[in-house]
């Protein structure tokens, strides 16, 4: 009997909500009902998203190299990231938690030949085989930490 009373009360409350009038904010003379300015005051810049400004200012990093010499052969720690392609001069925010990637970062920070540099290649699963073996791209890029 209690269940019937509860269900009836819920049904009654739902009916009340259906008939309740909603308040609509209207724009009056370039301002909405709250007095705030219109959204025309804000201009969306599509280039800001790729800058990763939430990371803070990174221009003050030390030992930055603009470019490596063409034909240079370097022995670099390697990041292989599944489903990720890093393009030259792009920013790639990383959370380094796997032990092999932690050691790659540590090695990059102390290497003399090319300090603060890691290699980055895309990893992907082989769709042709049954065990979906991990494969690596033949081309990658270098990244500065």
PDB file of C-alpha atoms in Angstrom:
ATOM      1  CA  UNK A   1       0.000   0.000   0.000  1.00  0.00           C
ATOM      2  CA  UNK A   2       2.892   2.352   0.805  1.00  0.00           C
ATOM      3  CA  UNK A   3       4.338   1.783  -2.671  1.00  0.00           C
ATOM      4  CA  UNK A   4       1.072   2.895  -4.258  1.00  0.00           C
ATOM      5  CA  UNK A   5       1.047   6.108  -2.178  1.00  0.00           C
ATOM      6  CA  UNK A   6       4.684   6.862  -3.102  1.00  0.00           C
ATOM      7  CA  UNK A   7       4.054   6.238  -6.795  1.00  0.00           C
ATOM      8  CA  UNK A   8       0.950   8.447  -6.684  1.00  0.00           C
ATOM      9  CA  UNK A   9       2.923  11.236  -4.961  1.00  0.00           C
ATOM     10  CA  UNK A  10       5.709  10.992  -7.568  1.00  0.00           C
ATOM     11  CA  UNK A  11       3.188  11.095 -10.409  1.00  0.00           C
ATOM     12  CA  UNK A  12       1.510  14.137  -8.858  1.00  0.00           C
ATOM     13  CA  UNK A  13       4.883  15.953  -8.471  1.00  0.00           C
ATOM     14  CA  UNK A  14       5.804  15.193 -12.109  1.00  0.00           C
ATOM     15  CA  UNK A  15       2.487  16.654 -13.265  1.00  0.00           C
ATOM     16  CA  UNK A  16       3.147  19.807 -11.231  1.00  0.00           C
ATOM     17  CA  UNK A  17       6.573  20.184 -12.836  1.00  0.00           C
ATOM     18  CA  UNK A  18       5.125  19.781 -16.321  1.00  0.00           C
ATOM     19  CA  UNK A  19       2.782  22.720 -15.783  1.00  0.00           C
ATOM     20  CA  UNK A  20       5.398  24.938 -14.146  1.00  0.00           C
ATOM     21  CA  UNK A  21       6.255  27.969 -16.266  1.00  0.00           C
ATOM     22  CA  UNK A  22       9.913  28.390 -17.170  1.00  0.00           C
ATOM     23  CA  UNK A  23      11.565  31.782 -16.875  1.00  0.00           C
ATOM     24  CA  UNK A  24      13.316  32.819 -20.076  1.00  0.00           C
ATOM     25  CA  UNK A  25      16.124  35.356 -20.121  1.00  0.00           C
ATOM     26  CA  UNK A  26      15.749  37.859 -22.920  1.00  0.00           C
ATOM     27  CA  UNK A  27      18.392  40.079 -24.457  1.00  0.00           C
ATOM     28  CA  UNK A  28      17.592  43.767 -24.086  1.00  0.00           C
ATOM     29  CA  UNK A  29      19.653  46.351 -25.975  1.00  0.00           C
ATOM     30  CA  UNK A  30      22.873  44.329 -26.283  1.00  0.00           C
ATOM     31  CA  UNK A  31      22.623  43.041 -22.708  1.00  0.00           C
ATOM     32  CA  UNK A  32      20.891  39.956 -21.396  1.00  0.00           C
ATOM     33  CA  UNK A  33      18.411  40.007 -18.499  1.00  0.00           C
ATOM     34  CA  UNK A  34      21.258  39.801 -15.957  1.00  0.00           C
ATOM     35  CA  UNK A  35      22.873  42.980 -17.306  1.00  0.00           C
ATOM     36  CA  UNK A  36      25.934  41.243 -18.728  1.00  0.00           C
ATOM     37  CA  UNK A  37      27.258  42.285 -22.126  1.00  0.00           C
ATOM     38  CA  UNK A  38      26.497  40.301 -25.242  1.00  0.00           C
ATOM     39  CA  UNK A  39      28.708  37.463 -26.401  1.00  0.00           C
ATOM     40  CA  UNK A  40      29.896  39.640 -29.310  1.00  0.00           C
ATOM     41  CA  UNK A  41      32.499  41.104 -26.923  1.00  0.00           C
ATOM     42  CA  UNK A  42      34.452  37.822 -27.040  1.00  0.00           C
ATOM     43  CA  UNK A  43      36.337  36.747 -30.153  1.00  0.00           C
ATOM     44  CA  UNK A  44      37.249  33.074 -30.322  1.00  0.00           C
ATOM     45  CA  UNK A  45      40.833  32.446 -31.431  1.00  0.00           C
ATOM     46  CA  UNK A  46      41.142  28.917 -32.903  1.00  0.00           C
ATOM     47  CA  UNK A  47      44.946  29.009 -32.629  1.00  0.00           C
ATOM     48  CA  UNK A  48      44.976  29.179 -28.819  1.00  0.00           C
ATOM     49  CA  UNK A  49      43.921  25.548 -28.330  1.00  0.00           C
ATOM     50  CA  UNK A  50      47.104  24.200 -29.900  1.00  0.00           C
ATOM     51  CA  UNK A  51      49.325  26.359 -27.670  1.00  0.00           C
ATOM     52  CA  UNK A  52      48.500  24.356 -24.512  1.00  0.00           C
ATOM     53  CA  UNK A  53      48.512  27.546 -22.441  1.00  0.00           C
ATOM     54  CA  UNK A  54      47.254  25.572 -19.450  1.00  0.00           C
ATOM     55  CA  UNK A  55      50.831  24.284 -19.141  1.00  0.00           C
ATOM     56  CA  UNK A  56      52.051  27.772 -18.250  1.00  0.00           C
ATOM     57  CA  UNK A  57      54.879  29.699 -19.845  1.00  0.00           C
ATOM     58  CA  UNK A  58      57.493  27.378 -21.317  1.00  0.00           C
ATOM     59  CA  UNK A  59      59.614  29.874 -23.238  1.00  0.00           C
ATOM     60  CA  UNK A  60      62.105  30.180 -20.380  1.00  0.00           C
ATOM     61  CA  UNK A  61      63.405  26.613 -20.673  1.00  0.00           C
ATOM     62  CA  UNK A  62      67.167  26.140 -20.693  1.00  0.00           C
ATOM     63  CA  UNK A  63      69.358  24.390 -23.276  1.00  0.00           C
ATOM     64  CA  UNK A  64      66.779  24.654 -26.046  1.00  0.00           C
ATOM     65  CA  UNK A  65      67.989  23.662 -29.508  1.00  0.00           C
ATOM     66  CA  UNK A  66      66.125  25.133 -32.438  1.00  0.00           C
ATOM     67  CA  UNK A  67      67.182  22.527 -34.991  1.00  0.00           C
ATOM     68  CA  UNK A  68      69.510  19.563 -35.216  1.00  0.00           C
ATOM     69  CA  UNK A  69      72.094  19.443 -37.979  1.00  0.00           C
ATOM     70  CA  UNK A  70      70.959  17.591 -41.079  1.00  0.00           C
ATOM     71  CA  UNK A  71      72.484  14.143 -41.368  1.00  0.00           C
ATOM     72  CA  UNK A  72      73.447  14.028 -37.691  1.00  0.00           C
ATOM     73  CA  UNK A  73      73.344  10.562 -36.156  1.00  0.00           C
ATOM     74  CA  UNK A  74      72.221  10.630 -32.534  1.00  0.00           C
ATOM     75  CA  UNK A  75      71.565   7.932 -29.970  1.00  0.00           C
ATOM     76  CA  UNK A  76      68.338   9.127 -28.294  1.00  0.00           C
ATOM     77  CA  UNK A  77      65.923   7.685 -25.761  1.00  0.00           C
ATOM     78  CA  UNK A  78      62.750   6.734 -27.611  1.00  0.00           C
ATOM     79  CA  UNK A  79      59.116   7.411 -26.783  1.00  0.00           C
ATOM     80  CA  UNK A  80      56.724   5.173 -28.689  1.00  0.00           C
ATOM     81  CA  UNK A  81      53.175   6.422 -28.263  1.00  0.00           C
ATOM     82  CA  UNK A  82      50.254   4.348 -29.452  1.00  0.00           C
ATOM     83  CA  UNK A  83      47.897   6.324 -31.662  1.00  0.00           C
ATOM     84  CA  UNK A  84      49.855   9.589 -31.298  1.00  0.00           C
ATOM     85  CA  UNK A  85      51.695  11.433 -34.050  1.00  0.00           C
ATOM     86  CA  UNK A  86      53.955  14.332 -33.071  1.00  0.00           C
ATOM     87  CA  UNK A  87      54.610  16.881 -35.779  1.00  0.00           C
ATOM     88  CA  UNK A  88      57.685  19.141 -35.813  1.00  0.00           C
ATOM     89  CA  UNK A  89      57.331  22.265 -33.646  1.00  0.00           C
ATOM     90  CA  UNK A  90      54.134  20.921 -32.011  1.00  0.00           C
ATOM     91  CA  UNK A  91      53.669  20.654 -28.242  1.00  0.00           C
ATOM     92  CA  UNK A  92      52.896  17.263 -26.733  1.00  0.00           C
ATOM     93  CA  UNK A  93      51.904  17.308 -23.054  1.00  0.00           C
ATOM     94  CA  UNK A  94      52.861  14.007 -21.418  1.00  0.00           C
ATOM     95  CA  UNK A  95      52.274  12.292 -18.102  1.00  0.00           C
ATOM     96  CA  UNK A  96      55.267  10.049 -17.666  1.00  0.00           C
ATOM     97  CA  UNK A  97      54.306   7.184 -15.354  1.00  0.00           C
ATOM     98  CA  UNK A  98      55.605   4.012 -17.007  1.00  0.00           C
ATOM     99  CA  UNK A  99      59.074   2.958 -15.800  1.00  0.00           C
ATOM    100  CA  UNK A 100      60.561   2.728 -19.306  1.00  0.00           C
ATOM    101  CA  UNK A 101      59.412   6.268 -20.139  1.00  0.00           C
ATOM    102  CA  UNK A 102      60.648   7.596 -16.777  1.00  0.00           C
ATOM    103  CA  UNK A 103      64.099   6.175 -17.503  1.00  0.00           C
ATOM    104  CA  UNK A 104      63.981   7.669 -21.023  1.00  0.00           C
ATOM    105  CA  UNK A 105      63.317  11.133 -19.576  1.00  0.00           C
ATOM    106  CA  UNK A 106      66.050  10.702 -16.951  1.00  0.00           C
ATOM    107  CA  UNK A 107      68.501   9.643 -19.659  1.00  0.00           C
ATOM    108  CA  UNK A 108      67.545  12.599 -21.874  1.00  0.00           C
ATOM    109  CA  UNK A 109      68.153  15.045 -19.035  1.00  0.00           C
ATOM    110  CA  UNK A 110      71.747  13.871 -18.467  1.00  0.00           C
ATOM    111  CA  UNK A 111      72.944  12.975 -21.972  1.00  0.00           C
ATOM    112  CA  UNK A 112      75.796  15.148 -23.212  1.00  0.00           C
ATOM    113  CA  UNK A 113      75.538  14.751 -26.988  1.00  0.00           C
ATOM    114  CA  UNK A 114      71.921  15.979 -27.276  1.00  0.00           C
ATOM    115  CA  UNK A 115      70.641  17.201 -23.926  1.00  0.00           C
ATOM    116  CA  UNK A 116      66.895  17.309 -23.268  1.00  0.00           C
ATOM    117  CA  UNK A 117      66.072  15.554 -26.571  1.00  0.00           C
ATOM    118  CA  UNK A 118      64.006  12.386 -27.056  1.00  0.00           C
ATOM    119  CA  UNK A 119      62.837  10.636 -30.188  1.00  0.00           C
ATOM    120  CA  UNK A 120      59.077  10.165 -30.652  1.00  0.00           C
ATOM    121  CA  UNK A 121      57.498   7.601 -32.983  1.00  0.00           C
ATOM    122  CA  UNK A 122      53.938   6.428 -33.424  1.00  0.00           C
ATOM    123  CA  UNK A 123      53.108   2.893 -32.320  1.00  0.00           C
ATOM    124  CA  UNK A 124      50.122   0.995 -33.698  1.00  0.00           C
ATOM    125  CA  UNK A 125      48.557  -2.472 -33.549  1.00  0.00           C
ATOM    126  CA  UNK A 126      48.943  -4.697 -36.606  1.00  0.00           C
ATOM    127  CA  UNK A 127      45.421  -5.204 -37.952  1.00  0.00           C
ATOM    128  CA  UNK A 128      46.435  -8.062 -40.266  1.00  0.00           C
ATOM    129  CA  UNK A 129      47.574 -10.519 -37.597  1.00  0.00           C
ATOM    130  CA  UNK A 130      45.387 -12.318 -35.072  1.00  0.00           C
ATOM    131  CA  UNK A 131      47.468 -11.295 -32.052  1.00  0.00           C
ATOM    132  CA  UNK A 132      47.496  -7.576 -33.069  1.00  0.00           C
ATOM    133  CA  UNK A 133      51.231  -7.208 -32.605  1.00  0.00           C
ATOM    134  CA  UNK A 134      52.598  -3.745 -31.751  1.00  0.00           C
ATOM    135  CA  UNK A 135      54.346  -2.090 -34.718  1.00  0.00           C
ATOM    136  CA  UNK A 136      56.324   1.138 -34.966  1.00  0.00           C
ATOM    137  CA  UNK A 137      56.305   3.856 -37.613  1.00  0.00           C
ATOM    138  CA  UNK A 138      59.475   4.163 -39.695  1.00  0.00           C
ATOM    139  CA  UNK A 139      59.521   7.959 -39.380  1.00  0.00           C
ATOM    140  CA  UNK A 140      59.367  10.015 -36.204  1.00  0.00           C
ATOM    141  CA  UNK A 141      60.552  13.330 -34.856  1.00  0.00           C
ATOM    142  CA  UNK A 142      62.678  14.654 -32.049  1.00  0.00           C
ATOM    143  CA  UNK A 143      61.173  16.435 -29.073  1.00  0.00           C
ATOM    144  CA  UNK A 144      62.728  18.768 -26.530  1.00  0.00           C
ATOM    145  CA  UNK A 145      61.917  18.368 -22.858  1.00  0.00           C
TER     146      UNK A 145
END
